[in-house]
Short mmCIF file of C-alpha atoms in Angstrom, two decimals:
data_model
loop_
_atom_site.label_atom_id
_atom_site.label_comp_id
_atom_site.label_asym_id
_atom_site.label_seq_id
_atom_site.Cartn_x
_atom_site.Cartn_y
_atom_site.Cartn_z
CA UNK A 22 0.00 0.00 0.00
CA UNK A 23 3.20 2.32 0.90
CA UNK A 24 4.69 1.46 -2.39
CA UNK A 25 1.37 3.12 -4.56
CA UNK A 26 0.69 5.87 -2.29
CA UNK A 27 4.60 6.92 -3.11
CA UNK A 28 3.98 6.25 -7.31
CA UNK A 29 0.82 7.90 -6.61
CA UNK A 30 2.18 11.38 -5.50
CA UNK A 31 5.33 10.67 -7.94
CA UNK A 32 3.74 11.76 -11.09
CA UNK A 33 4.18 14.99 -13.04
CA UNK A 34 1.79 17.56 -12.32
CA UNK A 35 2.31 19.62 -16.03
CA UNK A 36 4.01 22.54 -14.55
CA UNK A 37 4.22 23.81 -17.97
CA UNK A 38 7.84 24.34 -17.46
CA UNK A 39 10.90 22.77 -19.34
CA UNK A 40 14.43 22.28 -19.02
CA UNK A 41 15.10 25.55 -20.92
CA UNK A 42 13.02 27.43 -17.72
CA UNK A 43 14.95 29.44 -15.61
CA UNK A 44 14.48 30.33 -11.97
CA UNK A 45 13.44 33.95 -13.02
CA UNK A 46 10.85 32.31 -15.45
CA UNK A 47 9.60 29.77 -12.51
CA UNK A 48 9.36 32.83 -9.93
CA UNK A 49 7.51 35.09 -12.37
CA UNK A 50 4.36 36.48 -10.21
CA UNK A 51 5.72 34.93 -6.53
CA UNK A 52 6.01 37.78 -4.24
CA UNK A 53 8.17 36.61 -1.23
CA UNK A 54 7.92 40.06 0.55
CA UNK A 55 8.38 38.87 4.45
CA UNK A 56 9.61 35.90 3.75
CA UNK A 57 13.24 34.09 5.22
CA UNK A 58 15.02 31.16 3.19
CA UNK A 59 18.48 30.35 4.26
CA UNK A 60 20.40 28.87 0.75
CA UNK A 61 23.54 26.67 1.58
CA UNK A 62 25.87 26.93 -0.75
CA UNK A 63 24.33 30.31 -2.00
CA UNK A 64 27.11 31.75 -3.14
CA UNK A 65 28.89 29.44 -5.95
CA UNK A 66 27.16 28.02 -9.08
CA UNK A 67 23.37 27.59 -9.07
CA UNK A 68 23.03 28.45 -5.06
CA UNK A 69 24.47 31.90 -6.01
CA UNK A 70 21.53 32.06 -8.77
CA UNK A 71 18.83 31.01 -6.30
CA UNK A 72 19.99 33.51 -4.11
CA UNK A 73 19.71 36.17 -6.19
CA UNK A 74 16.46 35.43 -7.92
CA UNK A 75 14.58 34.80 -4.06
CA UNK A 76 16.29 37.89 -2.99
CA UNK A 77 15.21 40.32 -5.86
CA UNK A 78 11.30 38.97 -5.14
CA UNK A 79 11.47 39.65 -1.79
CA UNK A 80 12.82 37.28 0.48
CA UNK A 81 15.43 38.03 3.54
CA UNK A 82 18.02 35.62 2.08
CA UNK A 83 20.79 34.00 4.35
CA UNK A 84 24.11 31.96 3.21
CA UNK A 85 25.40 30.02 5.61
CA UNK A 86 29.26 30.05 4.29
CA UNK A 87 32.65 28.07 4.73
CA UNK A 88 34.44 31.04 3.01
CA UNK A 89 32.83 34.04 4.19
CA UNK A 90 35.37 36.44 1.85
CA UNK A 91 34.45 34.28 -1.11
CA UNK A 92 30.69 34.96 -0.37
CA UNK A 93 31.21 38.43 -0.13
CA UNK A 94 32.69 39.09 -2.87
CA UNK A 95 30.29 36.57 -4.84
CA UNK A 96 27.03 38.16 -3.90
CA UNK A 97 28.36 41.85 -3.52
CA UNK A 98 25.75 44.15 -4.47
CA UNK A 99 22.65 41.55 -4.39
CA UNK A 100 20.57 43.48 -1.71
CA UNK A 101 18.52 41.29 0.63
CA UNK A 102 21.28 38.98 1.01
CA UNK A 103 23.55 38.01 4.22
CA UNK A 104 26.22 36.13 5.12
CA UNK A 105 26.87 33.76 8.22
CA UNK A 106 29.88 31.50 9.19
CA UNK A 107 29.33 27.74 9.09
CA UNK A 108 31.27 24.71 7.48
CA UNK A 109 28.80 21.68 6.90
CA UNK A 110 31.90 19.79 7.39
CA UNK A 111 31.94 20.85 11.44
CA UNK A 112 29.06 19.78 13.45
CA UNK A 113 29.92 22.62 15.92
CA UNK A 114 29.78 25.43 13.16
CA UNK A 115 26.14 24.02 12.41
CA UNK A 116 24.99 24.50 15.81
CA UNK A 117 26.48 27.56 16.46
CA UNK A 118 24.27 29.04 12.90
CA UNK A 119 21.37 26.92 14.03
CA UNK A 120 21.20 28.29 17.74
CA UNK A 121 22.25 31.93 16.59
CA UNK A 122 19.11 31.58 13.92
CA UNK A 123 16.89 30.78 16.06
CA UNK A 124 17.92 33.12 19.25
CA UNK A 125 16.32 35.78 16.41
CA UNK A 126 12.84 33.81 17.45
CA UNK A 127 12.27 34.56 13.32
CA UNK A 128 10.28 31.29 11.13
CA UNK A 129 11.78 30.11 8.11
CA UNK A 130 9.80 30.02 5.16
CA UNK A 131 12.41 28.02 2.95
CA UNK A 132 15.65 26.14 3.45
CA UNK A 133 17.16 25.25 0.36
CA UNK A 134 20.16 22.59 0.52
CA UNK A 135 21.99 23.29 -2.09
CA UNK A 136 25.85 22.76 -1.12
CA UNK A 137 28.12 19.99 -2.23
CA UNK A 138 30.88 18.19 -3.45
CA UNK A 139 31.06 15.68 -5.95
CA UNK A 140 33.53 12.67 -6.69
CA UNK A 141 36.38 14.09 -5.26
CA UNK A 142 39.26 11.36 -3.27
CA UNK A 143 38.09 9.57 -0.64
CA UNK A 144 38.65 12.06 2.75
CA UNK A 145 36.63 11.79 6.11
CA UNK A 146 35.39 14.15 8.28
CA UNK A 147 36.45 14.34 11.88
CA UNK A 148 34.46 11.71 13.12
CA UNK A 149 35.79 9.52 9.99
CA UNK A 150 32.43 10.13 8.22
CA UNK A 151 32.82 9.51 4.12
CA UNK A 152 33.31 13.40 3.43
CA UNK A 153 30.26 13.26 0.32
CA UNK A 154 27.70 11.78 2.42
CA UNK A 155 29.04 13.71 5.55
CA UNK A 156 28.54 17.10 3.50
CA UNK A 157 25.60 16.65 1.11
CA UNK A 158 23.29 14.62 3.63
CA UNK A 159 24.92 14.82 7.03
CA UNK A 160 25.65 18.02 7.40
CA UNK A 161 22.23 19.32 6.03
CA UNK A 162 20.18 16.58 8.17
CA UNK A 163 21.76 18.12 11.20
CA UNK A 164 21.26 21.71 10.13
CA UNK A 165 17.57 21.07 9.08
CA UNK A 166 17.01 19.32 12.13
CA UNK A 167 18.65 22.03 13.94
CA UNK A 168 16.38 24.74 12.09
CA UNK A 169 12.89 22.56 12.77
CA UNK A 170 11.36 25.07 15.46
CA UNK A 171 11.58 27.85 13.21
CA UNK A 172 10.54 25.97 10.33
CA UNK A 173 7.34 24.77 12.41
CA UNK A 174 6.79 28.26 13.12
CA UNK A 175 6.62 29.09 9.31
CA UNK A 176 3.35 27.06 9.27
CA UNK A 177 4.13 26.54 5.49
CA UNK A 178 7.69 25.89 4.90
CA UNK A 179 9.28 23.81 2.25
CA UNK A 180 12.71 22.22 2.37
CA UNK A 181 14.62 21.56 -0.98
CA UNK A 182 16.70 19.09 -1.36
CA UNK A 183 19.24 19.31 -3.62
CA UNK A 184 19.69 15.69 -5.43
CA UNK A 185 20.78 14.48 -8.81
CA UNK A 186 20.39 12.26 -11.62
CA UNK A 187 23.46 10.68 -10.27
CA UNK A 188 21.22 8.85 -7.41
CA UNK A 189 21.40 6.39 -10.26
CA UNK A 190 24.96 5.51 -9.44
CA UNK A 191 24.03 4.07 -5.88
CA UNK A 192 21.44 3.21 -3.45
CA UNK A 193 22.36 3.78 0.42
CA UNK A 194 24.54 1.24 0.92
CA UNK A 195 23.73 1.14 5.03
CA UNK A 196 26.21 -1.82 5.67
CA UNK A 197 29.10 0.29 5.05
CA UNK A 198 28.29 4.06 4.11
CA UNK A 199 31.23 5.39 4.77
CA UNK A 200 33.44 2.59 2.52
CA UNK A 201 35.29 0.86 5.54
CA UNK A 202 34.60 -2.45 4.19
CA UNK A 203 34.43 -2.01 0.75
CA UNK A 204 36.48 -0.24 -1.98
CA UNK A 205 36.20 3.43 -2.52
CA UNK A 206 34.59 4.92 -5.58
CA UNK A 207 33.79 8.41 -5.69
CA UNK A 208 30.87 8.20 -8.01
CA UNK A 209 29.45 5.92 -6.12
CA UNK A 210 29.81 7.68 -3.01
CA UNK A 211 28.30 10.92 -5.06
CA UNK A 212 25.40 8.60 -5.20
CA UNK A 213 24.87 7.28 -2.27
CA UNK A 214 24.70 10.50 -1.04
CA UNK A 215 22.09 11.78 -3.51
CA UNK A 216 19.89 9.05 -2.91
CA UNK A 217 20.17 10.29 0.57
CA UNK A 218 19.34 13.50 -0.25
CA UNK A 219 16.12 12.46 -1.87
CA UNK A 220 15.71 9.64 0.81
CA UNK A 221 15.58 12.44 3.11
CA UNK A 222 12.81 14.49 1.47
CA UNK A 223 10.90 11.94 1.60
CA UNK A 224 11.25 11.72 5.60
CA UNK A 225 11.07 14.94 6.10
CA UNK A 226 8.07 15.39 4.29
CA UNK A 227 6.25 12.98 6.29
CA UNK A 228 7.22 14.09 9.40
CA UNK A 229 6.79 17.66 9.16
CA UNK A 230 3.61 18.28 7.05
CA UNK A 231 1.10 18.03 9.99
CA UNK A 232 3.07 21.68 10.96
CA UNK A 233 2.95 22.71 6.79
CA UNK A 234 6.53 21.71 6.30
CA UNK A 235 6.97 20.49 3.15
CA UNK A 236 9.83 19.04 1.42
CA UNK A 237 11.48 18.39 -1.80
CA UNK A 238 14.22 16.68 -3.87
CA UNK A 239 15.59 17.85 -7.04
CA UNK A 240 17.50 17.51 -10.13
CA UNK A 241 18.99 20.62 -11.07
CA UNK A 242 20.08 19.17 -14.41
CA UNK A 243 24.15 18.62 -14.69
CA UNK A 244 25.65 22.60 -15.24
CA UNK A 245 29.03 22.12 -15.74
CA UNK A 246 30.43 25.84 -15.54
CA UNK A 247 30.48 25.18 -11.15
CA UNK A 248 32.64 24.16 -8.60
CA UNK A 249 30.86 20.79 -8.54
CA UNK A 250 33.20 20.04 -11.36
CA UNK A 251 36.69 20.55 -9.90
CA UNK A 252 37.79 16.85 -8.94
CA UNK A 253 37.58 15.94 -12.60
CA UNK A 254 39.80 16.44 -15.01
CA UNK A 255 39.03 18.48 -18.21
CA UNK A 256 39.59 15.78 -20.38
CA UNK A 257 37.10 12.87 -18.64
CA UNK A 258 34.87 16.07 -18.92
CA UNK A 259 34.93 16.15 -22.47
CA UNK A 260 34.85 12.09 -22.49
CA UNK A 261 31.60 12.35 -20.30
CA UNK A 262 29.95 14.90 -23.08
CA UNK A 263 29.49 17.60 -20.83
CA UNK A 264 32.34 19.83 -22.26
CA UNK A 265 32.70 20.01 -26.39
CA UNK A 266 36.45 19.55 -27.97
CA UNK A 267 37.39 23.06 -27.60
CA UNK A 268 36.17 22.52 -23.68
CA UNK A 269 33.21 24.94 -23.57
CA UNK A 270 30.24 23.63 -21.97
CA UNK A 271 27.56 21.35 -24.05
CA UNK A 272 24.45 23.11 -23.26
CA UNK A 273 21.38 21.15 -24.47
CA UNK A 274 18.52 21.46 -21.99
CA UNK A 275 16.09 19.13 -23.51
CA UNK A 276 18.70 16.55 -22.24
CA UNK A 277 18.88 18.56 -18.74
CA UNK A 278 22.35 19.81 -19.87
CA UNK A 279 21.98 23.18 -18.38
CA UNK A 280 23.47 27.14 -18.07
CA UNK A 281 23.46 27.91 -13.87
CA UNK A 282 20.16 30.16 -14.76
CA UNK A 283 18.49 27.03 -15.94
CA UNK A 284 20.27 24.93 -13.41
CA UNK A 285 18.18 26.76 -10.75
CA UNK A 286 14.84 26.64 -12.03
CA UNK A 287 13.78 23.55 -9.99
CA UNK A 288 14.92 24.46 -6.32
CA UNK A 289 13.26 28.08 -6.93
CA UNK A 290 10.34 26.56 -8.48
CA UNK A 291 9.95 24.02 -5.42
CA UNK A 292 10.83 26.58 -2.86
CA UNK A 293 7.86 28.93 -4.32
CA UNK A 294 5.36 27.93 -6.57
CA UNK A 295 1.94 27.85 -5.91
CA UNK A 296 1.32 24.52 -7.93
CA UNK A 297 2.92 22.68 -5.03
CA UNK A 298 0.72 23.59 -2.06
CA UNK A 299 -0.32 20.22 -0.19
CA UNK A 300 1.91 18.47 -1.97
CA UNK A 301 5.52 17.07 -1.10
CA UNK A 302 7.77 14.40 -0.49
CA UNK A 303 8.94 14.03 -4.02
CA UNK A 304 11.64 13.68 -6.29
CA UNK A 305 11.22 17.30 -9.39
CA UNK A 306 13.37 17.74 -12.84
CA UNK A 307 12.38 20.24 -14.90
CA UNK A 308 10.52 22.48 -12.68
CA UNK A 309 7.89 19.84 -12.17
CA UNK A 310 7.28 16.06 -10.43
CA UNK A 311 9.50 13.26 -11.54
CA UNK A 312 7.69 10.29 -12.76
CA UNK A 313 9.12 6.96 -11.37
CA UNK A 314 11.15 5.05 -13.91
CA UNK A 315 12.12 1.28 -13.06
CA UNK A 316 15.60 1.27 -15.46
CA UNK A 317 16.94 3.77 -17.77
CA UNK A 318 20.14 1.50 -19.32
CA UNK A 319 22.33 4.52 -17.72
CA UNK A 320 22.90 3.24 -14.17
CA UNK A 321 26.27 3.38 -12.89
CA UNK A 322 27.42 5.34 -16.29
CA UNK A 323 28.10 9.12 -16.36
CA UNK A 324 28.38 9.17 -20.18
CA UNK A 325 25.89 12.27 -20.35
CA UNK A 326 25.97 11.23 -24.36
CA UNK A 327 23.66 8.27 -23.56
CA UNK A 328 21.18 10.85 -22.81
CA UNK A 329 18.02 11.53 -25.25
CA UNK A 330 15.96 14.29 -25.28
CA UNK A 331 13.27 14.02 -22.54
CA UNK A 332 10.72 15.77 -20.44
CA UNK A 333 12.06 13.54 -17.50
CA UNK A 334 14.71 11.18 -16.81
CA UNK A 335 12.62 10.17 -13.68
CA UNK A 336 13.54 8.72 -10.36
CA UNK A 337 14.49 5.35 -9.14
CA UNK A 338 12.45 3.48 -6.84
CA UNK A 339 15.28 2.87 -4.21
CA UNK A 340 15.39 6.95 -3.63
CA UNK A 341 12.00 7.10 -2.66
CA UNK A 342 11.54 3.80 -0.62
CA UNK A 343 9.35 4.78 2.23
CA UNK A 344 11.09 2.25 4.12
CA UNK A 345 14.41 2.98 3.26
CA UNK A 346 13.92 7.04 3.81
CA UNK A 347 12.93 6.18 7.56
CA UNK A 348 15.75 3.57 8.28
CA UNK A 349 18.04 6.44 6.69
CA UNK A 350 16.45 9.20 9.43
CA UNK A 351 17.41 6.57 12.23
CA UNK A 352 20.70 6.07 10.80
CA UNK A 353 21.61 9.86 10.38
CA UNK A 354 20.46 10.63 14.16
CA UNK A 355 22.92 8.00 15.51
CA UNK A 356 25.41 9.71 13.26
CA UNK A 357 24.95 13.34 15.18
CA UNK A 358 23.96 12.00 18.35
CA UNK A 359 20.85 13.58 18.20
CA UNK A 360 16.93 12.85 18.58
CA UNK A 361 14.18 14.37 16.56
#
């Protein structure tokens, strides 16, 4: 019964968007006058985008930031806009933004998760937590958590998740997430953590929506003028399609191979529009809901040439088992030593 209600709500809803949208196209009419979101990773690539585009229609924007100088000087002049200190790598930082946040006794209309790294060398976090899943799950699970009174006090506020295609690549592997047992591969450990990231939503979703929170996983489409890209080499780039001979990016949205405007069409879309009220706990592309696809032929390959023009790619069922999404909550608050 768990398995159709999920399929159920995992079905396009005909946003009338596309991949060539962007997140000033998706926004268009949204006034967010009064309104709080807090963007990780706001101020490189697509997060520096969303910012912008929330900002200029209204919302009080904050970016948490590892690099505070590197956030100044990215979002210089975008009015609406602060910066904070906080490394999703350090639990401690996370607390210290969390508590400071919510000393202000403000609600939070929007969190958007939209920092991360992606296939770099295996490296581990202080606790000797996988560094991908530690940043682009952990560390967000701890600071959503951390943010959940305010977000209750919203009484309508939607998390976005910020997920992939590449949750193809891997499900959670909860025997061994952080590759102690078993060798390391970073795409694979760029997967695992963005099934997490949709597992998550899901969780999220169900737990918070008797207060009106509401939450979200997305594809952003692969935009390959970002940081994300700096652990691979130029020339596996241009192997992988996503860069041409000459290197310039391959932009081709009808196969969700996007510029950073495009890129962050779906987070903005999911953070604001009005098509989305009472709904949640799913996996978007395109500015609108994934369906659920059972095999593509692409998993475990990052050969973006394999890719045909398409609405939706859709998601795999192992992202949005119900089951899976609450044994992942469990595991994640052992990980922080914390309850929720």
């Amino acid at each position: 019964m768990e398995q159709i209600k999920e399929r159920t709500l995992q079905a396009p809803i005909d946003s009338q968007f596309d991949g060539a949208s962007t997140a000033s196209d998706v926004i268009r009419g949204v006034d967010l006058s009064g309104k709080t979101a807090i963007v990780t990773g706001g101020y490189a690539g697509i997060g520096t985008e969303t910012s912008k585009v929330l900002a200029k229609a209204g919302a009080k924007v904050i970016v948490p930031a590892r690099d505070v100088k590197k956030a100044a000087d990215a979002l210089a002049g975008i009015e609406g806009v602060t910066i904070e200190q906080m490394d999703l790598m350090d639990p401690a930082s996370i607390d210290a933004f969390t508590v400071k946040f919510l000393t202000g006794g403000q609600p939070l209309h929007i969190l958007i998760n939209s920092a991360g790294i992606m296939a770099n060398p295996l490296t581990r976090d202080a606790r000797g937590f996988e560094s991908q899943f530690a940043t682009n799950h952990l560390g967000h699970f701890q600071l959503t958590l951390g943010l959940w009174p305010a977000l209750k006090k919203a009484q309508g506020a939607r998390i976005v998740a910020l997920s992939s295609w590449g949750h193809r690549y891997s499900p959670v592997v909860f025997e061994d997430i952080n590759f102690e047992h078993r060798p390391y591969d970073p795409w694979k450990a760029y997967g695992q953590s963005k099934t997490a990231n949709v597992l998550f939503a899901v969780e999220a979703d169900r737990r918070g929506q008797a207060d009106g929170i509401r939450a979200f996983a997305v594809h952003p489409g692969s935009i390959v003028s970002t940081d994300l890209k700096r652990y691979i080499p130029e020339e596996q780039l241009i192997q992988m399609g996503a860069l041409d001979k000459a290197g310039n990016p391959v932009i081709d949205p009808a196969r969700q191979l996007k510029t950073v405007e495009q890129g962050a069409a779906t987070s903005v879309w999911c953070a604001t529009s009005p098509l989305l009220f009472g709904k949640g706990g799913v996996y978007c592309e395109n500015s609108d809901v994934s369906p659920v696809v059972e095999s593509d032929g692409t998993q475990g390959s990052n050969d973006l040439t394999q890719r045909k023009a398409s609405k939706a790619f859709g998601v795999l069922p192992h992202a949005i088992a119900a089951e899976d999404a609450v044994r992942l909550w469990q595991v994640s608050e052992r990980m922080i030593q914390s309850a929720f």
